PDB file of C-alpha atoms in Angstrom:
ATOM      1  CA  MET A   1      28.352   1.104  17.708  1.00 40.00           C
ATOM      2  CA  SER A   2      25.574   0.912  19.371  1.00 42.00           C
ATOM      3  CA  ASN A   3      23.851  -2.481  19.689  1.00 47.00           C
ATOM      4  CA  THR A   4      19.626  -1.860  19.101  1.00 54.00           C
ATOM      5  CA  THR A   5      16.974  -4.857  19.798  1.00 61.00           C
ATOM      6  CA  ILE A   6      15.225  -6.035  17.304  1.00 62.00           C
ATOM      7  CA  THR A   7      11.279  -5.924  18.925  1.00 65.00           C
ATOM      8  CA  PRO A   8       8.310  -7.388  17.293  1.00 68.00           C
ATOM      9  CA  ASP A   9       6.977  -3.767  17.486  1.00 69.00           C
ATOM     10  CA  MET A  10       9.357  -2.670  15.418  1.00 67.00           C
ATOM     11  CA  LEU A  11       9.222  -5.134  13.377  1.00 63.00           C
ATOM     12  CA  LEU A  12       5.616  -5.037  12.695  1.00 66.00           C
ATOM     13  CA  ALA A  13       5.475  -0.705  12.144  1.00 71.00           C
ATOM     14  CA  GLN A  14       7.699  -1.949   9.409  1.00 72.00           C
ATOM     15  CA  MET A  15       6.325  -4.357   7.575  1.00 67.00           C
ATOM     16  CA  ARG A  16       3.698  -1.895   7.374  1.00 72.00           C
ATOM     17  CA  SER A  17       5.488   0.368   6.152  1.00 75.00           C
ATOM     18  CA  MET A  18       6.592  -1.182   3.564  1.00 70.00           C
ATOM     19  CA  ALA A  19       2.484  -2.366   3.198  1.00 70.00           C
ATOM     20  CA  ALA A  20       2.370   0.717   2.850  1.00 73.00           C
ATOM     21  CA  GLN A  21       4.927   1.381   0.810  1.00 74.00           C
ATOM     22  CA  ALA A  22       2.964  -0.878  -2.085  1.00 68.00           C
ATOM     23  CA  GLN A  23       0.085   0.075  -2.185  1.00 68.00           C
ATOM     24  CA  GLY A  24       1.706   3.299  -3.459  1.00 70.00           C
ATOM     25  CA  ALA A  25       2.921   1.842  -5.794  1.00 61.00           C
ATOM     26  CA  GLN A  26       0.410   0.130  -6.602  1.00 58.00           C
ATOM     27  CA  THR A  27      -1.334   3.294  -7.159  1.00 61.00           C
ATOM     28  CA  GLN A  28       1.127   5.117  -8.997  1.00 61.00           C
ATOM     29  CA  GLY A  29       1.147   1.270 -11.812  1.00 58.00           C
ATOM     30  CA  LEU A  30      -3.125   2.285 -11.996  1.00 56.00           C
ATOM     31  CA  GLN A  31      -1.977   6.058 -12.737  1.00 59.00           C
ATOM     32  CA  ALA A  32       0.384   4.812 -15.620  1.00 56.00           C
ATOM     33  CA  SER A  33      -1.804   1.999 -16.617  1.00 55.00           C
ATOM     34  CA  GLN A  34      -4.665   4.892 -17.152  1.00 58.00           C
ATOM     35  CA  GLU A  35      -2.324   6.927 -19.091  1.00 55.00           C
ATOM     36  CA  THR A  36      -1.304   4.609 -21.053  1.00 49.00           C
ATOM     37  CA  ALA A  37      -5.522   4.319 -22.157  1.00 53.00           C
ATOM     38  CA  ASN A  38      -5.295   7.452 -22.543  1.00 53.00           C
ATOM     39  CA  GLY A  39      -2.519   8.486 -24.469  1.00 52.00           C
ATOM     40  CA  GLN A  40      -0.245  10.131 -22.871  1.00 53.00           C
ATOM     41  CA  SER A  41       2.389   7.015 -22.264  1.00 60.00           C
ATOM     42  CA  ASP A  42       3.561   4.483 -24.368  1.00 74.00           C
ATOM     43  CA  PHE A  43       4.899   0.820 -23.027  1.00 73.00           C
ATOM     44  CA  ALA A  44       8.304   1.614 -24.079  1.00 76.00           C
ATOM     45  CA  ASP A  45       8.419   5.218 -21.344  1.00 81.00           C
ATOM     46  CA  LEU A  46       6.579   2.398 -18.588  1.00 79.00           C
ATOM     47  CA  LEU A  47       9.104  -0.733 -19.804  1.00 80.00           C
ATOM     48  CA  LYS A  48      11.947   1.500 -18.876  1.00 85.00           C
ATOM     49  CA  HIS A  49       9.978   3.362 -15.626  1.00 86.00           C
ATOM     50  CA  SER A  50       9.806   0.105 -14.384  1.00 86.00           C
ATOM     51  CA  ILE A  51      12.948  -1.854 -14.995  1.00 89.00           C
ATOM     52  CA  ASN A  52      14.542   1.762 -13.265  1.00 90.00           C
ATOM     53  CA  GLU A  53      12.451   0.580 -10.295  1.00 90.00           C
ATOM     54  CA  VAL A  54      14.520  -3.287 -10.248  1.00 91.00           C
ATOM     55  CA  ASN A  55      17.591  -1.233 -10.655  1.00 92.00           C
ATOM     56  CA  ASN A  56      16.821   0.893  -8.306  1.00 92.00           C
ATOM     57  CA  ALA A  57      16.043  -1.247  -5.350  1.00 92.00           C
ATOM     58  CA  SER A  58      19.525  -3.814  -6.459  1.00 93.00           C
ATOM     59  CA  GLN A  59      21.591  -0.344  -5.578  1.00 95.00           C
ATOM     60  CA  GLU A  60      19.971   0.079  -2.626  1.00 94.00           C
ATOM     61  CA  ALA A  61      20.029  -4.008  -0.977  1.00 94.00           C
ATOM     62  CA  LYS A  62      23.660  -3.340  -2.725  1.00 95.00           C
ATOM     63  CA  GLN A  63      24.476   0.461  -0.373  1.00 95.00           C
ATOM     64  CA  LEU A  64      22.357  -1.493   2.805  1.00 94.00           C
ATOM     65  CA  THR A  65      24.300  -4.648   2.471  1.00 95.00           C
ATOM     66  CA  ASP A  66      28.304  -2.167   2.406  1.00 95.00           C
ATOM     67  CA  ALA A  67      26.930  -0.631   5.542  1.00 94.00           C
ATOM     68  CA  PHE A  68      26.343  -3.319   6.929  1.00 94.00           C
ATOM     69  CA  GLN A  69      29.431  -4.580   6.609  1.00 94.00           C
ATOM     70  CA  SER A  70      31.223  -2.264   7.079  1.00 94.00           C
ATOM     71  CA  GLY A  71      29.841  -1.679  11.507  1.00 92.00           C
ATOM     72  CA  ASP A  72      27.971   0.527  10.065  1.00 91.00           C
ATOM     73  CA  PRO A  73      25.864   1.360  13.881  1.00 92.00           C
ATOM     74  CA  ASN A  74      22.597   2.839  11.703  1.00 92.00           C
ATOM     75  CA  VAL A  75      22.459  -0.107   9.667  1.00 91.00           C
ATOM     76  CA  GLN A  76      20.141  -2.534  10.617  1.00 91.00           C
ATOM     77  CA  LEU A  77      19.955  -5.925   9.514  1.00 92.00           C
ATOM     78  CA  SER A  78      16.299  -7.077   8.974  1.00 91.00           C
ATOM     79  CA  GLU A  79      16.693  -3.050   6.709  1.00 92.00           C
ATOM     80  CA  VAL A  80      18.988  -5.731   4.843  1.00 93.00           C
ATOM     81  CA  MET A  81      17.104  -8.902   4.492  1.00 93.00           C
ATOM     82  CA  LEU A  82      14.319  -6.561   3.795  1.00 93.00           C
ATOM     83  CA  ALA A  83      15.872  -4.734   1.023  1.00 93.00           C
ATOM     84  CA  LYS A  84      17.529  -7.608  -0.302  1.00 94.00           C
ATOM     85  CA  GLN A  85      14.366  -9.386  -0.709  1.00 93.00           C
ATOM     86  CA  LYS A  86      12.235  -6.610  -2.242  1.00 91.00           C
ATOM     87  CA  SER A  87      15.292  -6.350  -4.730  1.00 93.00           C
ATOM     88  CA  GLY A  88      14.804 -10.201  -5.427  1.00 92.00           C
ATOM     89  CA  VAL A  89      11.098 -10.204  -5.995  1.00 92.00           C
ATOM     90  CA  ALA A  90      11.130  -7.190  -8.348  1.00 91.00           C
ATOM     91  CA  PHE A  91      13.537  -8.859 -10.182  1.00 91.00           C
ATOM     92  CA  GLU A  92      11.627 -11.638 -10.255  1.00 91.00           C
ATOM     93  CA  ALA A  93       8.540 -10.310 -11.434  1.00 90.00           C
ATOM     94  CA  MET A  94      10.889  -8.123 -13.862  1.00 89.00           C
ATOM     95  CA  LEU A  95      12.801 -11.723 -15.376  1.00 90.00           C
ATOM     96  CA  GLN A  96       8.023 -12.832 -14.851  1.00 90.00           C
ATOM     97  CA  VAL A  97       6.937 -10.009 -17.607  1.00 87.00           C
ATOM     98  CA  ARG A  98      10.244 -10.322 -19.296  1.00 87.00           C
ATOM     99  CA  ASN A  99       9.444 -13.819 -20.260  1.00 89.00           C
ATOM    100  CA  LYS A 100       5.767 -13.162 -21.117  1.00 89.00           C
ATOM    101  CA  LEU A 101       6.319 -10.493 -24.088  1.00 86.00           C
ATOM    102  CA  VAL A 102       9.305 -13.123 -25.713  1.00 87.00           C
ATOM    103  CA  SER A 103       6.446 -16.040 -25.887  1.00 88.00           C
ATOM    104  CA  ALA A 104       4.697 -13.364 -26.786  1.00 87.00           C
ATOM    105  CA  TYR A 105       6.620 -11.441 -29.772  1.00 86.00           C
ATOM    106  CA  GLN A 106       7.376 -15.783 -31.077  1.00 88.00           C
ATOM    107  CA  GLU A 107       3.562 -16.106 -30.607  1.00 88.00           C
ATOM    108  CA  VAL A 108       3.070 -13.170 -33.486  1.00 88.00           C
ATOM    109  CA  MET A 109       6.543 -14.749 -35.603  1.00 87.00           C
ATOM    110  CA  ASN A 110       4.595 -18.248 -35.502  1.00 88.00           C
ATOM    111  CA  MET A 111       1.453 -16.181 -37.096  1.00 87.00           C
ATOM    112  CA  GLN A 112       2.913 -14.290 -39.807  1.00 76.00           C
ATOM    113  CA  VAL A 113       4.875 -17.304 -40.681  1.00 63.00           C
TER     114      VAL A 113
END
């Protein structure tokens, strides 16, 4: 079992990597919204894809947590913490979108009365 020290440079590299991944996700989101505008995709597909991404982030965090708890020397605490935070933020964002959708639905239903 190797005991690797986490340096500030390692954390900075991980943060830069995550920023690059987030930038890629934003680009994919922009492409998806352009496809929707072009009629190539619909809202249900976009929502389903988003939910799957949140689920994947949650599963990844769980797998890393389990591996760390079982003593896997290849899994660092920083990886586990970042995955858990990423999963939490994604889930919170999904909840906010759901709340907005429910609110919009209620407004539409009130207009029909």
